[in-house]
CSV table of C-alpha atoms and ligand atoms in Angstrom, one decimal:
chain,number,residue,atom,x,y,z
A,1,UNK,CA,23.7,18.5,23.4
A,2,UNK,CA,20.9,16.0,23.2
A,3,UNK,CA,21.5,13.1,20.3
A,4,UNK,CA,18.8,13.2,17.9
A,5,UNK,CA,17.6,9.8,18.6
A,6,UNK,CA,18.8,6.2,20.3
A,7,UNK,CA,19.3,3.2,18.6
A,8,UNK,CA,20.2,3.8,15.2
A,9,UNK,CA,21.0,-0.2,14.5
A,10,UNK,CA,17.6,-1.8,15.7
A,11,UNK,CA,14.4,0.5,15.0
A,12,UNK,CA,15.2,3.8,16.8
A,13,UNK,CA,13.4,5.8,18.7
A,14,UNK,CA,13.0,9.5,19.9
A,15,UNK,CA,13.4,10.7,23.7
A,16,UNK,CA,10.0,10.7,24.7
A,17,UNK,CA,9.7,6.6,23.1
A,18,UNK,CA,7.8,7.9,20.0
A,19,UNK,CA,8.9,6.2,16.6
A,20,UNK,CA,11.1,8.4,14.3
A,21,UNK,CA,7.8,8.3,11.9
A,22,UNK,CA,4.7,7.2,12.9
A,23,UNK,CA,4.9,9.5,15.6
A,24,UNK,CA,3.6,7.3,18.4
A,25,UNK,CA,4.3,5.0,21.3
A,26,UNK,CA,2.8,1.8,23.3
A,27,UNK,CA,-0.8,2.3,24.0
A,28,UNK,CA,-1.5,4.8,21.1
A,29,UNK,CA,-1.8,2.5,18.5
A,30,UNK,CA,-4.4,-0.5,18.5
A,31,UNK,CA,-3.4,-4.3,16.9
A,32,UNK,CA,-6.2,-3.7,14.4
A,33,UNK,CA,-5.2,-1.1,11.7
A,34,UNK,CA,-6.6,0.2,8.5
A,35,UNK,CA,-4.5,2.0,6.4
A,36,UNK,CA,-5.0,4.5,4.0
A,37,UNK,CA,-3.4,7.0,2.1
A,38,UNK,CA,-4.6,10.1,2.3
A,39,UNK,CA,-5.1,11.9,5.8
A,40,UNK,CA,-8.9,13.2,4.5
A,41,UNK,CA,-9.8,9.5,3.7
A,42,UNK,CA,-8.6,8.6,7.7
A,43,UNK,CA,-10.9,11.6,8.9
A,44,UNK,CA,-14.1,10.6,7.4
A,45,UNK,CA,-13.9,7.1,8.1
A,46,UNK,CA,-12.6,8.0,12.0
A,47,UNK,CA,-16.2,9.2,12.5
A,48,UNK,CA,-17.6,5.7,12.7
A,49,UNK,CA,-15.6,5.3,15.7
A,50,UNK,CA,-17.1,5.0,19.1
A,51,UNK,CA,-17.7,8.5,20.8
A,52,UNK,CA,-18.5,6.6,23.9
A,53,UNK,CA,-15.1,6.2,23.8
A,54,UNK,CA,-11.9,8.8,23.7
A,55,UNK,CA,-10.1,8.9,20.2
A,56,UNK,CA,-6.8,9.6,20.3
A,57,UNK,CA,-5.9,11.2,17.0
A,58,UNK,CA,-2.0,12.5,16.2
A,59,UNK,CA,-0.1,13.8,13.4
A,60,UNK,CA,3.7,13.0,13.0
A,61,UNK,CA,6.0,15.4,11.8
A,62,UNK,CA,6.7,12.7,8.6
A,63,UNK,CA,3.3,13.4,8.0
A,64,UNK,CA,1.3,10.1,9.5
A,65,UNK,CA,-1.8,10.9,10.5
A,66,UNK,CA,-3.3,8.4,13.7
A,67,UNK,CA,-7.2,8.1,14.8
A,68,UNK,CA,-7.2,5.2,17.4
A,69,UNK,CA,-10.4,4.8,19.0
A,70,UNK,CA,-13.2,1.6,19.4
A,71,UNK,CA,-15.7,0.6,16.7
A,72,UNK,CA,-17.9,-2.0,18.8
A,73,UNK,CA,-16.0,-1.7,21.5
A,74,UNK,CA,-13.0,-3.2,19.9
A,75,UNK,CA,-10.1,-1.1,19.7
A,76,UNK,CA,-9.0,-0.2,16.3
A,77,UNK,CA,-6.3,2.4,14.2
A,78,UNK,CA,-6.8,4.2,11.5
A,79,UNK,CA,-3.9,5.4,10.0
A,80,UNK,CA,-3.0,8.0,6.7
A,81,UNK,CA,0.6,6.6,5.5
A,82,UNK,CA,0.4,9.2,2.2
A,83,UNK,CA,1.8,6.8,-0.9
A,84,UNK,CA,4.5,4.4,-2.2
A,85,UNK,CA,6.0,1.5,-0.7
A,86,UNK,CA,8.2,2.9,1.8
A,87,UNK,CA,5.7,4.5,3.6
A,88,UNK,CA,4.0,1.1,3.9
A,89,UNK,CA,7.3,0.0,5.2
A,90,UNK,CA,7.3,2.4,8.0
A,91,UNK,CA,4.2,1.8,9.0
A,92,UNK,CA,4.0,-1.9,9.4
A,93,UNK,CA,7.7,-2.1,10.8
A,94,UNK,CA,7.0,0.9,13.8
A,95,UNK,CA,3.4,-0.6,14.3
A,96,UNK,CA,5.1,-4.1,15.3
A,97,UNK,CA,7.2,-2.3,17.2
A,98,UNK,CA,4.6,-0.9,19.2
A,99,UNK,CA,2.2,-3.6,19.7
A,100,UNK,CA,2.7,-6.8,21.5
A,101,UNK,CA,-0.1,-8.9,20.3
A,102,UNK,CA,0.0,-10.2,16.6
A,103,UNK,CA,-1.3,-7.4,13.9
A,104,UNK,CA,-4.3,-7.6,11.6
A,105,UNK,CA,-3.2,-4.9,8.6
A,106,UNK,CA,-5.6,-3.8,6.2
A,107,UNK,CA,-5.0,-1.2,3.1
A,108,UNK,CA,-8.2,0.7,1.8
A,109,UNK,CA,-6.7,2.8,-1.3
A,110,UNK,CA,-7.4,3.9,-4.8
A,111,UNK,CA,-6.5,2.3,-8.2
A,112,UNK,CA,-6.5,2.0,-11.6
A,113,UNK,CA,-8.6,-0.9,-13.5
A,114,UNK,CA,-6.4,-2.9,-15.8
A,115,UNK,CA,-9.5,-4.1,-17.8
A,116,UNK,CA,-12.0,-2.6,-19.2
A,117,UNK,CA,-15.2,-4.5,-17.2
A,118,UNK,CA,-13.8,-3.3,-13.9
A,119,UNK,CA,-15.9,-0.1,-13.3
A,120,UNK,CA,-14.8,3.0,-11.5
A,121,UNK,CA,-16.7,3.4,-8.7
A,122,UNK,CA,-16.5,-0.5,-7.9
A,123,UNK,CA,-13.6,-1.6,-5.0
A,124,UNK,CA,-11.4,-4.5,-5.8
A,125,UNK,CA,-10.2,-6.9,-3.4
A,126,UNK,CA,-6.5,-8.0,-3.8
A,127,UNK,CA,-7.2,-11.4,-4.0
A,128,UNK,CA,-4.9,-13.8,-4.6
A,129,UNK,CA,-2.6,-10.8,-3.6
A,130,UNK,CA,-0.4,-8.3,-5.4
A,131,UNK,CA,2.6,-9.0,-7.5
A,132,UNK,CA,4.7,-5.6,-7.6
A,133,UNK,CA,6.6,-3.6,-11.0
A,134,UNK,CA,9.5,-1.3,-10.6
A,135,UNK,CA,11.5,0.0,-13.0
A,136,UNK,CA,15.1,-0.7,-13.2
A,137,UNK,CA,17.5,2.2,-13.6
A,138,UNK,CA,20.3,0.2,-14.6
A,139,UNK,CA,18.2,-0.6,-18.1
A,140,UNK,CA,18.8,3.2,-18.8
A,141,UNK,CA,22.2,3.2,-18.5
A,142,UNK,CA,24.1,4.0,-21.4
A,143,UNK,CA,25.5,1.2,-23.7
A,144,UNK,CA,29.0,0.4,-23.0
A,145,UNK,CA,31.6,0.2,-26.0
A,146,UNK,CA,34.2,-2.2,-26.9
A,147,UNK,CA,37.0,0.7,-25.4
A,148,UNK,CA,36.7,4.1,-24.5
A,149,UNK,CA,35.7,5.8,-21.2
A,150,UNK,CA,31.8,4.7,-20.7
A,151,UNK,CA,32.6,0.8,-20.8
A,152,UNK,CA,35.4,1.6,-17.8
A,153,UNK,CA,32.6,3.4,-15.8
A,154,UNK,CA,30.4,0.5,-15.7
A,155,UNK,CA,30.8,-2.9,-14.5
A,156,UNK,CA,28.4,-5.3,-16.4
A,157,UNK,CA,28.7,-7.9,-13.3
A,158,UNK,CA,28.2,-5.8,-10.4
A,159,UNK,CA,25.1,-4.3,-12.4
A,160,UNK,CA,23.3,-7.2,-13.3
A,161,UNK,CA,24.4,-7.8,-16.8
A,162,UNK,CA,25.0,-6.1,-19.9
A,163,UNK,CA,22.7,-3.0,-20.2
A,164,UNK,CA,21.3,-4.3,-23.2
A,165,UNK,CA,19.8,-7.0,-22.3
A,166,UNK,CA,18.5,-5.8,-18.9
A,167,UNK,CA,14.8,-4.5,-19.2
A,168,UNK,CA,13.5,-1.6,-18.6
A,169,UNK,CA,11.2,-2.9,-15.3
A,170,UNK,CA,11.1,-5.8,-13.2
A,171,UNK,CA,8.1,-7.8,-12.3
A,172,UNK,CA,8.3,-9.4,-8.9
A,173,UNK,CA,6.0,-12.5,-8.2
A,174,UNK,CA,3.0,-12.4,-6.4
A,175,UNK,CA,2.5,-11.7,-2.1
A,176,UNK,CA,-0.5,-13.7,-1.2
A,177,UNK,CA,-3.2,-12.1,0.8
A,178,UNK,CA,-4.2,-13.5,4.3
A,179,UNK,CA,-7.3,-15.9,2.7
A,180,UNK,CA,-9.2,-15.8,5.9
A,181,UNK,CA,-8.8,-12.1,6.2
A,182,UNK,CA,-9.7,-11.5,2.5
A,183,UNK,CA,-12.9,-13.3,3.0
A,184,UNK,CA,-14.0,-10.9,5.7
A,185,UNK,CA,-13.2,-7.9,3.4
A,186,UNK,CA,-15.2,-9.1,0.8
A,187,UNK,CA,-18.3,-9.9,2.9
A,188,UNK,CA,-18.4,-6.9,4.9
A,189,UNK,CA,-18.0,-4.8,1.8
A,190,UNK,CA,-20.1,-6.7,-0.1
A,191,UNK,CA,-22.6,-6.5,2.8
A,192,UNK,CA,-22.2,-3.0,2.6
A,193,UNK,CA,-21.6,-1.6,-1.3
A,194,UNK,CA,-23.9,-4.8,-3.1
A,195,UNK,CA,-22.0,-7.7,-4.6
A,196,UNK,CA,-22.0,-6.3,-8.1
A,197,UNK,CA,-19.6,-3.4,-6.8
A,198,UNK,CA,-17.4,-5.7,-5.2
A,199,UNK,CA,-14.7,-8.1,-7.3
A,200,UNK,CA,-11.3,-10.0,-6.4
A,201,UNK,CA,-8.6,-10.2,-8.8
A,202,UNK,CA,-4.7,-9.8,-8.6
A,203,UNK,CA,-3.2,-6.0,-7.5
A,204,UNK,CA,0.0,-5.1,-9.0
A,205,UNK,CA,1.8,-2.4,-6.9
A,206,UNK,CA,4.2,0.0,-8.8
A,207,UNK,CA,7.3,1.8,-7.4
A,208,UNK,CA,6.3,5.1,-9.4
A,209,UNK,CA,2.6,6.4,-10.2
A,210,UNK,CA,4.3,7.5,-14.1
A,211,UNK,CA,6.9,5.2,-15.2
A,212,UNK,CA,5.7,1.5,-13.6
A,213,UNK,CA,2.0,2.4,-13.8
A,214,UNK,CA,2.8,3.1,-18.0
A,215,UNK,CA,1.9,6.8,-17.8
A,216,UNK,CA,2.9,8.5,-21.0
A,217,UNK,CA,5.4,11.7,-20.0
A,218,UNK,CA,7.8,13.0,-23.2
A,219,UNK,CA,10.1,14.6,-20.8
A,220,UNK,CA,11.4,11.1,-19.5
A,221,UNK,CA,12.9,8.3,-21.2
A,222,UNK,CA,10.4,5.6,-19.4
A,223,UNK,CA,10.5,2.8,-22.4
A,224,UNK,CA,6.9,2.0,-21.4
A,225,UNK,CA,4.6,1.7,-23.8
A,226,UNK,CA,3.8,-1.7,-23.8
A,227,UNK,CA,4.0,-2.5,-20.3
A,228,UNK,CA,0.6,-3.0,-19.0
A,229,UNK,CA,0.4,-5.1,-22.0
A,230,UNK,CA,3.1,-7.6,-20.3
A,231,UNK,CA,1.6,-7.6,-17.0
A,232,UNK,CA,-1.6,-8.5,-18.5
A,233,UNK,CA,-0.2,-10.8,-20.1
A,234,UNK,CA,2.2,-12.6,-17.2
A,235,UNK,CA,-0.9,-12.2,-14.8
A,236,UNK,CA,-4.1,-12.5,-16.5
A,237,UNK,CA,-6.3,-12.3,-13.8
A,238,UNK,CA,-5.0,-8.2,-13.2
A,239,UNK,CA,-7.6,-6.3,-12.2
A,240,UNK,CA,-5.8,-2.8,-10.0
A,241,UNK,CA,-2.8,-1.1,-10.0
A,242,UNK,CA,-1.4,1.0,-6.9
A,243,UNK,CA,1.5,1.8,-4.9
A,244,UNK,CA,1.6,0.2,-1.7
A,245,UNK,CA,-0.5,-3.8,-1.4
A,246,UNK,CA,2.5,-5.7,-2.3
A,247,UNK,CA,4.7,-4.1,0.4
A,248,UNK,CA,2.1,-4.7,2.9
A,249,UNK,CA,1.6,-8.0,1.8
A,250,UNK,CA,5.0,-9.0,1.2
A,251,UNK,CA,5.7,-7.7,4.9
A,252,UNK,CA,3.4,-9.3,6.8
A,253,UNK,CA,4.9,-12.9,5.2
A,254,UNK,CA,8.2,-11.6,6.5
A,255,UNK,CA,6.6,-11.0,10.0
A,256,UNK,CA,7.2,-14.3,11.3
A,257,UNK,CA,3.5,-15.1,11.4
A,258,UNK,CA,3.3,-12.0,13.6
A,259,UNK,CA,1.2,-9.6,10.8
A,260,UNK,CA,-1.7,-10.9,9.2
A,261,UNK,CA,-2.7,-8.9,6.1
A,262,UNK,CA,-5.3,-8.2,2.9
A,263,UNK,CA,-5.9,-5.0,1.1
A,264,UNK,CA,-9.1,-3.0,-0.9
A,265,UNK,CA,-8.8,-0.6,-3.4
A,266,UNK,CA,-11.4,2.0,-4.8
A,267,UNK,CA,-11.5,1.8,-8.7
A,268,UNK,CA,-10.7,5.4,-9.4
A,269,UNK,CA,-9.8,5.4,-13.1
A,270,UNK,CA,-9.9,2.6,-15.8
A,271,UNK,CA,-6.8,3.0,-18.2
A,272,UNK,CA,-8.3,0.8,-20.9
A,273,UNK,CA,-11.0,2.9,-21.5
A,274,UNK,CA,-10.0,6.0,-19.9
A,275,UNK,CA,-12.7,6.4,-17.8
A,276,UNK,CA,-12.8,8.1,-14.4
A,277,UNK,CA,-15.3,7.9,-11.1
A,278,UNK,CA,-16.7,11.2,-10.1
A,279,UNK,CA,-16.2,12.8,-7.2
A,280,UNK,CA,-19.3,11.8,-4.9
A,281,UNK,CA,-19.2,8.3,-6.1
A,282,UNK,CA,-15.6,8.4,-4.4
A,283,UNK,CA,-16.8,10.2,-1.5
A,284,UNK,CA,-19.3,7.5,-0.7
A,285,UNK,CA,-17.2,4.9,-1.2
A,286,UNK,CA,-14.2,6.2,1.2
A,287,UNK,CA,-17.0,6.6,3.6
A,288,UNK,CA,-19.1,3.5,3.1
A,289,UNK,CA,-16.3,1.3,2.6
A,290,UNK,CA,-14.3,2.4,4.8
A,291,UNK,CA,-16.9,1.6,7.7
A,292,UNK,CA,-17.1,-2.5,5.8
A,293,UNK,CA,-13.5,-2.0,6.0
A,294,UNK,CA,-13.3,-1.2,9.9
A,295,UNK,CA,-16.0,-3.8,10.8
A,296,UNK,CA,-14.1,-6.6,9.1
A,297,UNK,CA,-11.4,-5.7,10.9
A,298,UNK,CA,-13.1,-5.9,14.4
A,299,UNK,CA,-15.0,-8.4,13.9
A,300,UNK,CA,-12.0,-10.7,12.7
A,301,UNK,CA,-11.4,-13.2,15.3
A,302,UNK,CA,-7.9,-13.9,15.1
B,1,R1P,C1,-1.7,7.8,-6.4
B,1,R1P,O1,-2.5,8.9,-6.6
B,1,R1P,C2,-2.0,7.1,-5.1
B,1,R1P,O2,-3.3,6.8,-4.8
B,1,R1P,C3,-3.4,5.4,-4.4
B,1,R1P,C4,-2.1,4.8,-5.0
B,1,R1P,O3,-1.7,3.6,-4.5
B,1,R1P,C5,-1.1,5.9,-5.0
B,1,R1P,O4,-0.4,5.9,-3.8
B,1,R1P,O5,-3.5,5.2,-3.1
B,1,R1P,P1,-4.3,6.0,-2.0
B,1,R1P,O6,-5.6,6.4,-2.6
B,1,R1P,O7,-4.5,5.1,-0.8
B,1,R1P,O8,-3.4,7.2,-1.6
């Protein structure tokens, strides 16, 4: 009997030298990636990839979806992570692994608008960078008494403090964007969309698209209804709210100067005035963007 893969201390890998997520090996995946979320949003913008050139293109079982091809004859990856941090984590980690030169990252998502004059239908650059919310499980403990069996059960110290002071979610300061990198975003998608539907402004990444992101839902005790007022007013220049910038971000900084990173999002929704982009407007966008998005990318001389 076969193990099921080797080198479960370092970043393992399976038999044939793939990653256990990504799916891929040396030579599939290109130093220049754009990641997205969804695996339709990878599709449409692969077509603006060479087809003098052969695209590889490969699905992992953990559902990451690969394009690697050229776009000016510079090779480049396209890559459909799905959502939430961790996935960002797998992805930048096993791409590392992979590739021996240093890694240019970008992230071309959706988001909210925190205020109400960011349109939807206009793409926000994450610039500064993204500070990150998650919420803090130990806030919903219950309250230990004086005596009796639920102040035995929980240790105030190892927990962080008593439960009622602990809050509810914790706001973690920001990642800063690549500068040089987040200048070539904006001018390629500025180039490409008009100025007026292009903007910078801070990201916040949340750890949950309900609870963190201050989605009302009766069925959970979420103790959120003030909080996008407190990350307004702790960051005042907010302008998007996602899942996955600040662990990019925050990642590349750990990299050893090895990842150099900057993220886009589409404005989907704006929560302050519930408004919400139609579906062509986001079509052209994922398609139009997406091609600023690449050429920034392989154009960037690193
Ligand atoms: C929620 O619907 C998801 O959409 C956004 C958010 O970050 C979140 O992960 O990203 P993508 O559009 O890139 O999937």
């Amino acid at each position: 009997q076969r193990n099921v893969y080797r080198d479960t201390n370092a970043v393992p890998r399976n038999f044939d030298s793939t990653t256990l997520h990504l799916g891929l090996k040396e030579g599939q995946i290109a130093s220049r990636i754009l990641t997205v979320g969804c695996p339709g949003r990878a599709g449409l913008i692969a077509k603006v990839l060479d087809k003098s050139s052969p695209i590889f293109s490969h699905t992992s079982p953990r559902g990451f979806t690969t394009y690697t091809g050229t776009f000016e004859r510079t090779r480049v990856s396209i890559i459909a992570i799905g959502m939430g941090m961790p996935m960002m984590d797998f992805l930048v980690r096993e791409a590392r692994q992979l590739v021996s030169k240093p890694l240019l990252i970008t992230r071309f998502g959706t988001c909210g608008a925190l205020c109400p004059d960011v349109a939807v239908g206009s793409v926000v650059v994450a610039s500064p960078g993204s500070v990150s919310v998650m919420r803090n499980p130990d806030a919903f403990l219950p309250l230990p008494t004086p005596s009796g069996t639920s102040a035995d059960e929980i240790d105030p110290i190892a927990t962080g403090g008593a439960p009622h002071v602990r809050p509810p979610y914790l706001v973690f300061a920001p990642q800063l964007a690549d500068p040089v990198l987040t200048q070539a975003l904006l001018g390629e998608l500025k180039e490409q969309l008009g100025s007026e539907h292009v903007r910078r402004g801070m990201n916040v990444s949340a750890c949950s698209f309900y609870s963190s992101q201050g989605r009302r839902d009766a069925f959970f005790d979420d103790r959120n209804e003030d909080l996008l007022d407190v990350l307004r007013e702790r960051h005042p220049s907010l302008a998007s709210m996602e899942m996955e910038s600040f662990q990019l971000l925050a990642l590349a900084r750990a990299s050893r100067e090895s990842v150099r990173a900057a993220a886009a999002s589409i404005v989907v929704a704006n929560r302050p005035t519930g408004d919400v982009c139609d579906e062509a407007r986001l079509a052209y966008l994922e398609r139009a963007g997406g091609e600023a998005m690449v050429r920034a990318l392989v154009r960037f001389e690193d």
